mmCIF file with all atom_site columns, C-alpha atoms and ligand atoms in Angstrom:
data_model
loop_
_atom_site.group_PDB
_atom_site.id
_atom_site.type_symbol
_atom_site.label_atom_id
_atom_site.label_alt_id
_atom_site.label_comp_id
_atom_site.label_asym_id
_atom_site.label_entity_id
_atom_site.label_seq_id
_atom_site.pdbx_PDB_ins_code
_atom_site.Cartn_x
_atom_site.Cartn_y
_atom_site.Cartn_z
_atom_site.occupancy
_atom_site.B_iso_or_equiv
_atom_site.pdbx_formal_charge
_atom_site.auth_seq_id
_atom_site.auth_comp_id
_atom_site.auth_asym_id
_atom_site.auth_atom_id
_atom_site.pdbx_PDB_model_num
ATOM   1   C CA . MET A 1 1   ? -0.074  -0.036 0.059  1.00 0.00 ? 1   MET A CA 1
ATOM   2   C CA . LYS A 1 2   ? 1.171   3.536  -0.389 1.00 0.00 ? 2   LYS A CA 1
ATOM   3   C CA . PHE A 1 3   ? 0.484   6.258  2.764  1.00 0.00 ? 3   PHE A CA 1
ATOM   4   C CA . LEU A 1 4   ? 1.145   10.039 2.316  1.00 0.00 ? 4   LEU A CA 1
ATOM   5   C CA . VAL A 1 5   ? 2.234   11.888 5.892  1.00 0.00 ? 5   VAL A CA 1
ATOM   6   C CA . ILE A 1 6   ? 1.440   15.578 5.643  1.00 0.00 ? 6   ILE A CA 1
ATOM   7   C CA . ASN A 1 7   ? 2.818   18.044 8.309  1.00 0.00 ? 7   ASN A CA 1
ATOM   8   C CA . GLY A 1 8   ? 1.581   21.284 8.422  1.00 0.00 ? 8   GLY A CA 1
ATOM   9   C CA . VAL A 1 9   ? 2.225   24.840 10.302 1.00 0.00 ? 9   VAL A CA 1
ATOM   10  C CA . ASN A 1 10  ? 5.391   25.154 11.985 1.00 0.00 ? 10  ASN A CA 1
ATOM   11  C CA . LEU A 1 11  ? 6.141   21.117 12.109 1.00 0.00 ? 11  LEU A CA 1
ATOM   12  C CA . ASN A 1 12  ? 9.273   21.952 9.965  1.00 0.00 ? 12  ASN A CA 1
ATOM   13  C CA . LEU A 1 13  ? 10.805  22.862 13.277 1.00 0.00 ? 13  LEU A CA 1
ATOM   14  C CA . THR A 1 14  ? 10.043  19.983 14.838 1.00 0.00 ? 14  THR A CA 1
ATOM   15  C CA . GLY A 1 15  ? 13.428  19.188 17.101 1.00 0.00 ? 15  GLY A CA 1
ATOM   16  C CA . LYS A 1 16  ? 14.294  23.033 17.080 1.00 0.00 ? 16  LYS A CA 1
ATOM   17  C CA . ARG A 1 17  ? 11.269  24.712 18.713 1.00 0.00 ? 17  ARG A CA 1
ATOM   18  C CA . GLU A 1 18  ? 9.564   24.009 22.315 1.00 0.00 ? 18  GLU A CA 1
ATOM   19  C CA . LYS A 1 19  ? 11.426  21.161 22.956 1.00 0.00 ? 19  LYS A CA 1
ATOM   20  C CA . ARG A 1 20  ? 10.312  20.270 25.964 1.00 0.00 ? 20  ARG A CA 1
ATOM   21  C CA . VAL A 1 21  ? 6.539   19.622 24.211 1.00 0.00 ? 21  VAL A CA 1
ATOM   22  C CA . TYR A 1 22  ? 7.626   18.217 20.840 1.00 0.00 ? 22  TYR A CA 1
ATOM   23  C CA . GLY A 1 23  ? 10.583  16.407 21.861 1.00 0.00 ? 23  GLY A CA 1
ATOM   24  C CA . VAL A 1 24  ? 14.091  16.769 20.230 1.00 0.00 ? 24  VAL A CA 1
ATOM   25  C CA . GLU A 1 25  ? 14.349  14.298 17.063 1.00 0.00 ? 25  GLU A CA 1
ATOM   26  C CA . THR A 1 26  ? 13.684  16.615 14.066 1.00 0.00 ? 26  THR A CA 1
ATOM   27  C CA . LEU A 1 27  ? 10.773  16.215 10.991 1.00 0.00 ? 27  LEU A CA 1
ATOM   28  C CA . GLU A 1 28  ? 13.248  14.721 9.287  1.00 0.00 ? 28  GLU A CA 1
ATOM   29  C CA . GLU A 1 29  ? 14.467  11.861 11.976 1.00 0.00 ? 29  GLU A CA 1
ATOM   30  C CA . ILE A 1 30  ? 10.525  11.351 12.558 1.00 0.00 ? 30  ILE A CA 1
ATOM   31  C CA . ASN A 1 31  ? 9.937   11.143 8.376  1.00 0.00 ? 31  ASN A CA 1
ATOM   32  C CA . ALA A 1 32  ? 12.754  8.202  8.605  1.00 0.00 ? 32  ALA A CA 1
ATOM   33  C CA . LYS A 1 33  ? 11.440  6.134  11.237 1.00 0.00 ? 33  LYS A CA 1
ATOM   34  C CA . ILE A 1 34  ? 8.302   6.066  9.639  1.00 0.00 ? 34  ILE A CA 1
ATOM   35  C CA . ALA A 1 35  ? 9.881   5.294  6.161  1.00 0.00 ? 35  ALA A CA 1
ATOM   36  C CA . SER A 1 36  ? 11.428  2.230  8.064  1.00 0.00 ? 36  SER A CA 1
ATOM   37  C CA . PHE A 1 37  ? 8.312   1.079  9.503  1.00 0.00 ? 37  PHE A CA 1
ATOM   38  C CA . CYS A 1 38  ? 6.496   1.094  6.182  1.00 0.00 ? 38  CYS A CA 1
ATOM   39  C CA . ARG A 1 39  ? 9.321   -0.227 4.160  1.00 0.00 ? 39  ARG A CA 1
ATOM   40  C CA . ALA A 1 40  ? 9.673   -3.183 6.933  1.00 0.00 ? 40  ALA A CA 1
ATOM   41  C CA . ASN A 1 41  ? 5.765   -4.106 6.045  1.00 0.00 ? 41  ASN A CA 1
ATOM   42  C CA . GLY A 1 42  ? 6.269   -3.951 2.563  1.00 0.00 ? 42  GLY A CA 1
ATOM   43  C CA . ASP A 1 43  ? 4.467   -0.479 2.027  1.00 0.00 ? 43  ASP A CA 1
ATOM   44  C CA . GLU A 1 44  ? 5.301   2.825  0.637  1.00 0.00 ? 44  GLU A CA 1
ATOM   45  C CA . VAL A 1 45  ? 5.138   6.104  2.023  1.00 0.00 ? 45  VAL A CA 1
ATOM   46  C CA . SER A 1 46  ? 6.205   9.804  0.625  1.00 0.00 ? 46  SER A CA 1
ATOM   47  C CA . PHE A 1 47  ? 6.056   13.151 2.832  1.00 0.00 ? 47  PHE A CA 1
ATOM   48  C CA . TYR A 1 48  ? 4.666   16.668 2.424  1.00 0.00 ? 48  TYR A CA 1
ATOM   49  C CA . GLN A 1 49  ? 4.990   19.760 4.862  1.00 0.00 ? 49  GLN A CA 1
ATOM   50  C CA . SER A 1 50  ? 3.958   23.066 4.599  1.00 0.00 ? 50  SER A CA 1
ATOM   51  C CA . ASN A 1 51  ? 3.306   26.179 6.310  1.00 0.00 ? 51  ASN A CA 1
ATOM   52  C CA . ILE A 1 52  ? 0.594   27.191 3.961  1.00 0.00 ? 52  ILE A CA 1
ATOM   53  C CA . GLU A 1 53  ? -2.778  25.877 4.401  1.00 0.00 ? 53  GLU A CA 1
ATOM   54  C CA . GLY A 1 54  ? -3.679  26.389 0.651  1.00 0.00 ? 54  GLY A CA 1
ATOM   55  C CA . GLU A 1 55  ? -0.635  24.236 -0.229 1.00 0.00 ? 55  GLU A CA 1
ATOM   56  C CA . LEU A 1 56  ? -1.651  21.383 2.239  1.00 0.00 ? 56  LEU A CA 1
ATOM   57  C CA . VAL A 1 57  ? -5.501  21.430 0.913  1.00 0.00 ? 57  VAL A CA 1
ATOM   58  C CA . ASN A 1 58  ? -3.804  21.329 -2.971 1.00 0.00 ? 58  ASN A CA 1
ATOM   59  C CA . LYS A 1 59  ? -2.061  18.288 -1.757 1.00 0.00 ? 59  LYS A CA 1
ATOM   60  C CA . LEU A 1 60  ? -4.976  16.391 -0.727 1.00 0.00 ? 60  LEU A CA 1
ATOM   61  C CA . HIS A 1 61  ? -6.551  17.268 -3.806 1.00 0.00 ? 61  HIS A CA 1
ATOM   62  C CA . GLU A 1 62  ? -3.544  16.076 -5.342 1.00 0.00 ? 62  GLU A CA 1
ATOM   63  C CA . ALA A 1 63  ? -3.865  12.764 -3.747 1.00 0.00 ? 63  ALA A CA 1
ATOM   64  C CA . PHE A 1 64  ? -7.606  12.075 -4.146 1.00 0.00 ? 64  PHE A CA 1
ATOM   65  C CA . GLU A 1 65  ? -7.342  13.280 -7.867 1.00 0.00 ? 65  GLU A CA 1
ATOM   66  C CA . ASN A 1 66  ? -4.803  10.935 -8.858 1.00 0.00 ? 66  ASN A CA 1
ATOM   67  C CA . LYS A 1 67  ? -5.736  8.252  -6.680 1.00 0.00 ? 67  LYS A CA 1
ATOM   68  C CA . SER A 1 68  ? -1.936  8.263  -5.292 1.00 0.00 ? 68  SER A CA 1
ATOM   69  C CA . VAL A 1 69  ? -2.296  7.125  -1.932 1.00 0.00 ? 69  VAL A CA 1
ATOM   70  C CA . ASP A 1 70  ? -4.453  4.311  0.124  1.00 0.00 ? 70  ASP A CA 1
ATOM   71  C CA . GLY A 1 71  ? -4.205  6.416  3.480  1.00 0.00 ? 71  GLY A CA 1
ATOM   72  C CA . ILE A 1 72  ? -2.837  9.625  4.960  1.00 0.00 ? 72  ILE A CA 1
ATOM   73  C CA . LEU A 1 73  ? -1.461  10.846 8.306  1.00 0.00 ? 73  LEU A CA 1
ATOM   74  C CA . LEU A 1 74  ? -2.226  14.460 8.696  1.00 0.00 ? 74  LEU A CA 1
ATOM   75  C CA . ASN A 1 75  ? -0.392  16.531 11.498 1.00 0.00 ? 75  ASN A CA 1
ATOM   76  C CA . ALA A 1 76  ? -1.891  19.893 10.202 1.00 0.00 ? 76  ALA A CA 1
ATOM   77  C CA . GLY A 1 77  ? -0.419  21.624 13.498 1.00 0.00 ? 77  GLY A CA 1
ATOM   78  C CA . ALA A 1 78  ? -2.233  24.772 14.349 1.00 0.00 ? 78  ALA A CA 1
ATOM   79  C CA . PHE A 1 79  ? -4.474  24.452 11.475 1.00 0.00 ? 79  PHE A CA 1
ATOM   80  C CA . THR A 1 80  ? -6.350  21.720 13.183 1.00 0.00 ? 80  THR A CA 1
ATOM   81  C CA . HIS A 1 81  ? -8.084  24.103 15.613 1.00 0.00 ? 81  HIS A CA 1
ATOM   82  C CA . TYR A 1 82  ? -9.508  26.340 12.977 1.00 0.00 ? 82  TYR A CA 1
ATOM   83  C CA . SER A 1 83  ? -9.071  25.635 9.305  1.00 0.00 ? 83  SER A CA 1
ATOM   84  C CA . TYR A 1 84  ? -12.789 24.685 8.226  1.00 0.00 ? 84  TYR A CA 1
ATOM   85  C CA . ALA A 1 85  ? -10.924 24.905 4.483  1.00 0.00 ? 85  ALA A CA 1
ATOM   86  C CA . LEU A 1 86  ? -8.738  21.804 5.780  1.00 0.00 ? 86  LEU A CA 1
ATOM   87  C CA . ARG A 1 87  ? -11.601 20.088 7.012  1.00 0.00 ? 87  ARG A CA 1
ATOM   88  C CA . ASP A 1 88  ? -13.415 20.255 4.302  1.00 0.00 ? 88  ASP A CA 1
ATOM   89  C CA . ALA A 1 89  ? -10.387 19.237 1.924  1.00 0.00 ? 89  ALA A CA 1
ATOM   90  C CA . VAL A 1 90  ? -10.362 15.925 4.363  1.00 0.00 ? 90  VAL A CA 1
ATOM   91  C CA . ALA A 1 91  ? -14.502 15.376 4.073  1.00 0.00 ? 91  ALA A CA 1
ATOM   92  C CA . ALA A 1 92  ? -13.988 16.022 -0.050 1.00 0.00 ? 92  ALA A CA 1
ATOM   93  C CA . ILE A 1 93  ? -11.670 13.044 -0.332 1.00 0.00 ? 93  ILE A CA 1
ATOM   94  C CA . ASP A 1 94  ? -12.467 9.316  0.208  1.00 0.00 ? 94  ASP A CA 1
ATOM   95  C CA . ILE A 1 95  ? -8.686  8.368  1.325  1.00 0.00 ? 95  ILE A CA 1
ATOM   96  C CA . PRO A 1 96  ? -8.843  7.440  5.261  1.00 0.00 ? 96  PRO A CA 1
ATOM   97  C CA . VAL A 1 97  ? -7.046  10.346 6.898  1.00 0.00 ? 97  VAL A CA 1
ATOM   98  C CA . VAL A 1 98  ? -5.712  10.208 10.744 1.00 0.00 ? 98  VAL A CA 1
ATOM   99  C CA . GLU A 1 99  ? -5.075  13.041 12.496 1.00 0.00 ? 99  GLU A CA 1
ATOM   100 C CA . VAL A 1 100 ? -2.164  13.177 14.254 1.00 0.00 ? 100 VAL A CA 1
ATOM   101 C CA . HIS A 1 101 ? -0.140  15.103 16.984 1.00 0.00 ? 101 HIS A CA 1
ATOM   102 C CA . MET A 1 102 ? 2.518   14.569 18.794 1.00 0.00 ? 102 MET A CA 1
ATOM   103 C CA . SER A 1 103 ? 1.743   16.051 22.498 1.00 0.00 ? 103 SER A CA 1
ATOM   104 C CA . ASN A 1 104 ? -1.169  15.414 24.244 1.00 0.00 ? 104 ASN A CA 1
ATOM   105 C CA . VAL A 1 105 ? -3.737  18.366 22.902 1.00 0.00 ? 105 VAL A CA 1
ATOM   106 C CA . HIS A 1 106 ? -6.011  17.874 25.665 1.00 0.00 ? 106 HIS A CA 1
ATOM   107 C CA . ALA A 1 107 ? -3.970  18.576 28.126 1.00 0.00 ? 107 ALA A CA 1
ATOM   108 C CA . ARG A 1 108 ? -2.764  22.132 27.571 1.00 0.00 ? 108 ARG A CA 1
ATOM   109 C CA . GLU A 1 109 ? -4.452  25.022 26.701 1.00 0.00 ? 109 GLU A CA 1
ATOM   110 C CA . GLU A 1 110 ? -8.268  24.983 26.189 1.00 0.00 ? 110 GLU A CA 1
ATOM   111 C CA . PHE A 1 111 ? -8.265  26.112 22.321 1.00 0.00 ? 111 PHE A CA 1
ATOM   112 C CA . ARG A 1 112 ? -5.947  22.843 21.578 1.00 0.00 ? 112 ARG A CA 1
ATOM   113 C CA . SER A 1 113 ? -8.718  20.343 22.895 1.00 0.00 ? 113 SER A CA 1
ATOM   114 C CA . ARG A 1 114 ? -10.859 21.588 19.860 1.00 0.00 ? 114 ARG A CA 1
ATOM   115 C CA . SER A 1 115 ? -10.213 20.411 16.550 1.00 0.00 ? 115 SER A CA 1
ATOM   116 C CA . VAL A 1 116 ? -12.315 20.899 13.246 1.00 0.00 ? 116 VAL A CA 1
ATOM   117 C CA . LEU A 1 117 ? -10.357 17.575 11.865 1.00 0.00 ? 117 LEU A CA 1
ATOM   118 C CA . SER A 1 118 ? -11.469 14.906 14.458 1.00 0.00 ? 118 SER A CA 1
ATOM   119 C CA . GLU A 1 119 ? -14.912 14.721 13.048 1.00 0.00 ? 119 GLU A CA 1
ATOM   120 C CA . VAL A 1 120 ? -13.986 14.095 9.153  1.00 0.00 ? 120 VAL A CA 1
ATOM   121 C CA . CYS A 1 121 ? -11.048 11.669 10.280 1.00 0.00 ? 121 CYS A CA 1
ATOM   122 C CA . CYS A 1 122 ? -11.334 8.010  10.657 1.00 0.00 ? 122 CYS A CA 1
ATOM   123 C CA . GLY A 1 123 ? -9.048  8.116  13.649 1.00 0.00 ? 123 GLY A CA 1
ATOM   124 C CA . VAL A 1 124 ? -7.015  10.505 16.018 1.00 0.00 ? 124 VAL A CA 1
ATOM   125 C CA . VAL A 1 125 ? -3.762  9.564  17.882 1.00 0.00 ? 125 VAL A CA 1
ATOM   126 C CA . CYS A 1 126 ? -2.448  12.172 20.400 1.00 0.00 ? 126 CYS A CA 1
ATOM   127 C CA . GLY A 1 127 ? 0.127   12.326 23.154 1.00 0.00 ? 127 GLY A CA 1
ATOM   128 C CA . PHE A 1 128 ? 2.898   10.195 22.328 1.00 0.00 ? 128 PHE A CA 1
ATOM   129 C CA . GLY A 1 129 ? 5.364   12.207 20.754 1.00 0.00 ? 129 GLY A CA 1
ATOM   130 C CA . ALA A 1 130 ? 7.024   11.049 17.746 1.00 0.00 ? 130 ALA A CA 1
ATOM   131 C CA . GLY A 1 131 ? 5.602   7.446  18.199 1.00 0.00 ? 131 GLY A CA 1
ATOM   132 C CA . SER A 1 132 ? 2.162   9.217  17.562 1.00 0.00 ? 132 SER A CA 1
ATOM   133 C CA . TYR A 1 133 ? 2.937   8.699  13.859 1.00 0.00 ? 133 TYR A CA 1
ATOM   134 C CA . LEU A 1 134 ? 3.952   5.177  14.402 1.00 0.00 ? 134 LEU A CA 1
ATOM   135 C CA . ALA A 1 135 ? 0.929   4.248  16.328 1.00 0.00 ? 135 ALA A CA 1
ATOM   136 C CA . ALA A 1 136 ? -1.155  6.419  13.739 1.00 0.00 ? 136 ALA A CA 1
ATOM   137 C CA . MET A 1 137 ? 0.164   4.332  11.082 1.00 0.00 ? 137 MET A CA 1
ATOM   138 C CA . THR A 1 138 ? 0.012   1.157  12.955 1.00 0.00 ? 138 THR A CA 1
ATOM   139 C CA . GLY A 1 139 ? -3.850  1.788  13.124 1.00 0.00 ? 139 GLY A CA 1
ATOM   140 C CA . LEU A 1 140 ? -4.328  2.990  9.763  1.00 0.00 ? 140 LEU A CA 1
ATOM   141 C CA . CYS A 1 141 ? -2.470  -0.163 8.325  1.00 0.00 ? 141 CYS A CA 1
ATOM   142 C CA . ALA A 1 142 ? -4.278  -2.654 10.407 1.00 0.00 ? 142 ALA A CA 1
ATOM   143 C CA . ALA A 1 143 ? -7.748  -0.808 9.619  1.00 0.00 ? 143 ALA A CA 1
ATOM   144 C CA . LEU A 1 144 ? -6.919  -0.996 5.690  1.00 0.00 ? 144 LEU A CA 1
ATOM   145 C CA . LYS A 1 145 ? -5.984  -4.552 5.999  1.00 0.00 ? 145 LYS A CA 1
ATOM   146 C CA . LYS A 1 146 ? -8.276  -6.134 7.572  1.00 0.00 ? 146 LYS A CA 1
HETATM 147 C C1 . DQA B 2 .   ? 0.610   19.884 17.455 1.00 0.00 ? 201 DQA B C1 1
HETATM 148 C C2 . DQA B 2 .   ? -0.820  20.294 18.557 1.00 0.00 ? 201 DQA B C2 1
HETATM 149 C C3 . DQA B 2 .   ? -0.885  21.863 17.881 1.00 0.00 ? 201 DQA B C3 1
HETATM 150 O O1 . DQA B 2 .   ? -1.866  22.324 18.473 1.00 0.00 ? 201 DQA B O1 1
HETATM 151 C C4 . DQA B 2 .   ? 0.182   22.834 17.900 1.00 0.00 ? 201 DQA B C4 1
HETATM 152 O O2 . DQA B 2 .   ? -0.265  23.972 16.946 1.00 0.00 ? 201 DQA B O2 1
HETATM 153 C C5 . DQA B 2 .   ? 1.365   22.349 16.968 1.00 0.00 ? 201 DQA B C5 1
HETATM 154 C C6 . DQA B 2 .   ? 1.615   20.628 17.091 1.00 0.00 ? 201 DQA B C6 1
HETATM 155 C C7 . DQA B 2 .   ? 1.474   18.328 17.920 1.00 0.00 ? 201 DQA B C7 1
HETATM 156 O O3 . DQA B 2 .   ? 2.049   17.909 17.142 1.00 0.00 ? 201 DQA B O3 1
HETATM 157 O O4 . DQA B 2 .   ? 0.925   18.016 18.804 1.00 0.00 ? 201 DQA B O4 1
HETATM 158 O O5 . DQA B 2 .   ? 1.911   22.659 16.026 1.00 0.00 ? 201 DQA B O5 1
HETATM 159 O O6 . DQA B 2 .   ? -0.217  19.193 16.074 1.00 0.00 ? 201 DQA B O6 1
#
């Protein structure tokens, strides 16, 4: 199977910003772990990051129009909490999307408890640091392969 991992706003600074919250691994290091996890399962994975909301929407549309992937992990960063455009894009595509957060968004500021994406995602994983991506990929694979 083919997977796409999308990271949104500020996630390019992972490993460099708010290390106490998001850990010290860079996005490249996290992506390398996801890639080796997928390789070990015989799956393919590609990665995309943008700080620009419309580019994230375009990437979701592209995956849909090209029928290029079987499932998507999406850490939209702060867009999670207010982007109706991203929500509509997730709802528009018939590809399962898992919402991912490294931090436990429910144990932080109140505004982070609200996600406009969860309702249109097939699952949500948060709170396990970089491990959230691997847990989400495990869940997505299990859901798709059953
Ligand atoms: C985040 C949580 C969001 O609230 C925050 O804006 C981020 C990262 C996470 O991975 O924990 O940028 O999505």
